[in-house]
Amino acid sequence: SQQGEEDPQALSIQEGENATMNCSYKTSINNLQWYRQNSGRGLVHLILIRSNEREKHSGRLRVTLDTSKKSSSLLITASRAADTASYFCATDFQGAQKLVFGQGTRLTINP
Amino acid sequence: KAGVTQTPRYLIKTRGQQVTLSCSPISGHRSVSWYQQTPGQGLQFLFEYFSETQRNKGNFPGRFSGRQFSNSRSEMNVSTLELGDSALYLCASSPLSGNPYEQYFGPGTRLTVT
């Protein structure tokens, strides 16, 4: 399967702590994106990193991409209760105009 | 700009029936993609339409079909519903088809097949 794998499947931390989620994929990509989904709702785009980029920041989000290891990580700093959601990585592979999503990481921020 | 809208938001159908879901993309977006989300299979790509043409298709049976109109609105149809078709169906729009492929998602249609 081309589907990415995310690690961990679930993560529970205290408010104010940092949360790190990882994503691995199998084939060469054009871009990698991270999305957030609140329970049973649509996905919200967080950040896109291109295959020739290694790190990108957006507010409290930091994404890294290591194409040699075919992996990416999403770091959320100073977590808040509102960050409780599922987080998905999505890749569009070279030669395929579609997004392939990982299984997601369920993040719970405890007050 | 208004976001992606999907109708209906919730739907209950009986096995064997057919269903049509609707998606209105963000104004100016010409690409519309559909995804199925289930607890077991996760988010799976169904198909993408761009300028009324199907550009890409996922690995779903022919019971799943779609179309796009000249105003970029899209519909997807599922015929002969099966229990396993119960899922959240998400529509996403994008300004262009291709790279980069940033998607803007609607709230989804929750389909329950009984």
Short mmCIF file of C-alpha atoms in Angstrom, two decimals:
data_model
loop_
_atom_site.label_atom_id
_atom_site.label_comp_id
_atom_site.label_asym_id
_atom_site.label_seq_id
_atom_site.Cartn_x
_atom_site.Cartn_y
_atom_site.Cartn_z
CA SER A 1 0.00 0.00 0.00
CA GLN A 2 1.15 3.55 -0.68
CA GLN A 3 -0.58 4.74 2.43
CA GLY A 4 1.55 6.50 4.98
CA GLU A 5 1.88 5.22 8.48
CA GLU A 6 1.62 7.47 11.48
CA ASP A 7 3.12 7.02 14.86
CA PRO A 8 1.88 6.99 17.51
CA GLN A 9 -1.73 6.06 16.82
CA ALA A 10 -2.77 7.90 19.97
CA LEU A 11 -1.04 10.47 22.15
CA SER A 12 -2.20 12.00 25.40
CA ILE A 13 -0.30 14.88 27.00
CA GLN A 14 -0.80 17.69 29.47
CA GLU A 15 -1.69 21.17 28.33
CA GLY A 16 1.43 23.22 27.75
CA GLU A 17 3.57 20.26 26.75
CA ASN A 18 4.87 19.67 23.23
CA ALA A 19 3.36 16.99 21.00
CA THR A 20 5.29 15.19 18.28
CA MET A 21 3.73 13.00 15.62
CA ASN A 22 5.55 11.06 12.95
CA CYS A 23 4.63 9.96 9.47
CA SER A 24 6.39 7.53 7.18
CA TYR A 25 5.66 6.84 3.54
CA LYS A 26 6.87 4.44 0.89
CA THR A 27 7.49 6.12 -2.46
CA SER A 28 8.91 9.41 -3.73
CA ILE A 29 6.63 12.36 -3.14
CA ASN A 30 5.96 15.81 -4.53
CA ASN A 31 4.71 17.29 -1.28
CA LEU A 32 3.67 16.25 2.18
CA GLN A 33 0.84 17.90 4.03
CA TRP A 34 -0.56 17.77 7.53
CA TYR A 35 -4.26 18.07 8.29
CA ARG A 36 -6.26 18.25 11.48
CA GLN A 37 -9.70 16.74 11.99
CA ASN A 38 -11.92 17.47 14.92
CA SER A 39 -14.21 14.62 15.85
CA GLY A 40 -16.31 13.51 12.88
CA ARG A 41 -15.84 16.73 10.94
CA GLY A 42 -13.98 17.89 7.86
CA LEU A 43 -10.22 18.18 7.65
CA VAL A 44 -8.40 21.45 8.06
CA HIS A 45 -5.17 22.03 6.20
CA LEU A 46 -2.30 22.89 8.54
CA ILE A 47 0.89 23.02 6.57
CA LEU A 48 2.44 21.86 3.30
CA ILE A 49 6.10 21.02 2.90
CA ARG A 50 7.61 20.42 -0.51
CA SER A 51 9.96 17.56 -1.22
CA ASN A 52 12.92 19.95 -1.54
CA GLU A 53 12.27 21.54 1.86
CA ARG A 54 13.55 20.17 5.14
CA GLU A 55 11.72 22.22 7.73
CA LYS A 56 8.77 24.56 7.86
CA HIS A 57 7.13 26.59 10.60
CA SER A 58 3.63 27.95 11.02
CA GLY A 59 2.79 29.49 14.37
CA ARG A 60 3.16 26.76 16.99
CA LEU A 61 3.63 24.10 14.30
CA ARG A 62 6.95 22.82 13.09
CA VAL A 63 7.18 20.23 10.33
CA THR A 64 10.30 18.43 9.23
CA LEU A 65 10.78 16.25 6.20
CA ASP A 66 13.51 13.70 5.65
CA THR A 67 13.18 12.32 2.14
CA SER A 68 16.10 9.94 2.61
CA LYS A 69 14.19 8.24 5.42
CA LYS A 70 10.80 8.87 3.80
CA SER A 71 9.50 10.37 6.99
CA SER A 72 8.06 13.57 8.40
CA SER A 73 7.28 14.86 11.86
CA LEU A 74 4.81 17.40 13.14
CA LEU A 75 5.63 19.21 16.36
CA ILE A 76 2.99 21.24 18.17
CA THR A 77 4.54 23.40 20.84
CA ALA A 78 2.84 24.69 23.99
CA SER A 79 -0.23 22.53 23.39
CA ARG A 80 -3.73 23.76 24.21
CA ALA A 81 -6.98 21.93 24.89
CA ALA A 82 -8.22 23.14 21.48
CA ASP A 83 -5.45 21.13 19.82
CA THR A 84 -7.31 17.94 20.74
CA ALA A 85 -8.02 16.33 17.38
CA SER A 86 -6.80 13.72 14.94
CA TYR A 87 -3.82 14.66 12.81
CA PHE A 88 -3.18 13.18 9.40
CA CYS A 89 -0.26 13.34 7.06
CA ALA A 90 -1.05 13.22 3.35
CA THR A 91 1.26 12.76 0.43
CA ASP A 92 0.90 13.23 -3.26
CA PHE A 93 3.18 10.87 -5.04
CA GLN A 94 5.13 11.56 -8.16
CA GLY A 95 2.99 10.51 -11.10
CA ALA A 96 -0.27 10.39 -9.14
CA GLN A 97 -2.56 13.38 -8.78
CA LYS A 98 -4.26 12.37 -5.58
CA LEU A 99 -3.64 12.58 -1.86
CA VAL A 100 -2.90 9.47 0.13
CA PHE A 101 -3.59 9.82 3.83
CA GLY A 102 -2.04 8.11 6.78
CA GLN A 103 -4.18 6.49 9.43
CA GLY A 104 -3.79 9.47 11.72
CA THR A 105 -2.69 10.21 15.26
CA ARG A 106 -5.36 10.87 17.83
CA LEU A 107 -4.05 13.67 20.07
CA THR A 108 -5.66 14.42 23.43
CA ILE A 109 -4.61 17.44 25.43
CA ASN A 110 -5.49 17.14 29.10
CA PRO A 111 -6.19 20.38 31.00
CA LYS B 1 -14.98 33.33 0.68
CA ALA B 2 -17.48 30.72 1.69
CA GLY B 3 -16.00 27.33 2.39
CA VAL B 4 -16.77 24.00 0.82
CA THR B 5 -20.34 22.97 1.46
CA GLN B 6 -21.77 19.48 1.38
CA THR B 7 -25.37 18.38 1.41
CA PRO B 8 -26.95 16.61 3.06
CA ARG B 9 -24.93 16.46 6.27
CA TYR B 10 -26.55 13.25 7.46
CA LEU B 11 -28.28 10.50 5.55
CA ILE B 12 -29.77 7.15 6.44
CA LYS B 13 -30.42 4.68 3.63
CA THR B 14 -31.39 1.05 3.33
CA ARG B 15 -29.21 -1.61 1.76
CA GLY B 16 -29.85 -1.82 -1.97
CA GLN B 17 -30.90 1.80 -2.37
CA GLN B 18 -28.88 4.46 -4.12
CA VAL B 19 -27.73 7.82 -2.84
CA THR B 20 -26.50 11.10 -4.30
CA LEU B 21 -24.29 13.46 -2.36
CA SER B 22 -23.58 17.03 -3.36
CA CYS B 23 -20.55 19.26 -2.98
CA SER B 24 -20.12 22.95 -3.74
CA PRO B 25 -16.46 23.97 -3.88
CA ILE B 26 -14.94 27.26 -2.85
CA SER B 27 -15.66 29.91 -5.46
CA GLY B 28 -12.99 29.81 -8.13
CA HIS B 29 -11.82 26.29 -7.31
CA ARG B 30 -12.02 23.98 -10.29
CA SER B 31 -10.83 20.73 -8.77
CA VAL B 32 -13.11 18.63 -6.57
CA SER B 33 -12.05 15.40 -4.92
CA TRP B 34 -14.07 12.92 -2.93
CA TYR B 35 -12.88 10.75 -0.05
CA GLN B 36 -14.45 8.02 2.04
CA GLN B 37 -13.54 7.83 5.70
CA THR B 38 -14.23 4.77 7.82
CA PRO B 39 -12.77 3.66 11.15
CA GLY B 40 -11.30 0.54 9.58
CA GLN B 41 -9.90 1.84 6.28
CA GLY B 42 -9.23 5.45 7.18
CA LEU B 43 -9.37 8.12 4.51
CA GLN B 44 -9.50 6.71 1.01
CA PHE B 45 -9.49 8.62 -2.23
CA LEU B 46 -12.52 8.04 -4.44
CA PHE B 47 -12.04 10.32 -7.45
CA GLU B 48 -11.13 13.78 -8.59
CA TYR B 49 -12.85 16.02 -11.10
CA PHE B 50 -11.32 19.00 -12.81
CA SER B 51 -13.18 21.11 -15.35
CA GLU B 52 -15.97 18.52 -15.57
CA THR B 53 -13.55 15.69 -16.36
CA GLN B 54 -12.59 12.85 -14.08
CA ARG B 55 -8.83 13.18 -13.67
CA ASN B 56 -8.12 10.41 -11.23
CA LYS B 57 -9.91 7.48 -9.64
CA GLY B 58 -9.29 5.41 -6.55
CA ASN B 59 -9.82 1.70 -6.07
CA PHE B 60 -13.55 1.60 -5.57
CA PRO B 61 -16.14 -0.51 -7.40
CA GLY B 62 -18.18 0.89 -10.24
CA ARG B 63 -21.11 1.45 -7.86
CA PHE B 64 -19.33 4.65 -6.91
CA SER B 65 -19.56 7.34 -9.55
CA GLY B 66 -19.40 11.07 -9.76
CA ARG B 67 -19.71 14.05 -12.00
CA GLN B 68 -18.89 17.71 -12.07
CA PHE B 69 -20.95 20.51 -13.52
CA SER B 70 -19.83 23.58 -15.39
CA ASN B 71 -20.05 25.66 -12.19
CA SER B 72 -17.60 23.19 -10.56
CA ARG B 73 -20.26 21.76 -8.24
CA SER B 74 -19.90 18.02 -7.96
CA GLU B 75 -22.09 15.07 -7.10
CA MET B 76 -21.20 11.55 -6.20
CA ASN B 77 -23.56 8.64 -6.50
CA VAL B 78 -23.48 5.26 -4.84
CA SER B 79 -25.80 2.64 -6.25
CA THR B 80 -26.91 -0.62 -4.66
CA LEU B 81 -25.80 0.43 -1.21
CA GLU B 82 -24.08 -2.07 1.04
CA LEU B 83 -23.67 -1.98 4.80
CA GLY B 84 -19.96 -1.36 4.30
CA ASP B 85 -20.69 1.90 2.50
CA SER B 86 -21.55 3.50 5.83
CA ALA B 87 -18.96 6.20 6.18
CA LEU B 88 -18.18 9.87 6.31
CA TYR B 89 -17.89 11.13 2.74
CA LEU B 90 -15.67 14.15 2.41
CA CYS B 91 -15.42 16.50 -0.49
CA ALA B 92 -12.43 18.74 -1.01
CA SER B 93 -11.73 21.48 -3.49
CA SER B 94 -8.51 22.89 -4.81
CA PRO B 95 -7.77 25.83 -7.08
CA LEU B 96 -5.88 23.72 -9.56
CA SER B 97 -5.34 20.09 -10.31
CA GLY B 98 -1.77 19.02 -9.76
CA ASN B 99 1.19 20.23 -7.75
CA PRO B 100 0.87 21.53 -5.05
CA TYR B 101 -2.25 19.68 -4.12
CA GLU B 102 -3.56 21.55 -1.10
CA GLN B 103 -7.12 20.58 -0.36
CA TYR B 104 -9.91 22.48 1.33
CA PHE B 105 -12.38 20.10 2.90
CA GLY B 106 -16.09 20.34 3.50
CA PRO B 107 -17.73 19.15 6.73
CA GLY B 108 -18.68 15.82 5.19
CA THR B 109 -21.83 13.79 4.72
CA ARG B 110 -22.38 11.05 7.26
CA LEU B 111 -24.02 8.13 5.45
CA THR B 112 -25.51 5.28 7.42
CA VAL B 113 -26.70 2.19 5.56
CA THR B 114 -29.05 -0.10 7.45
#
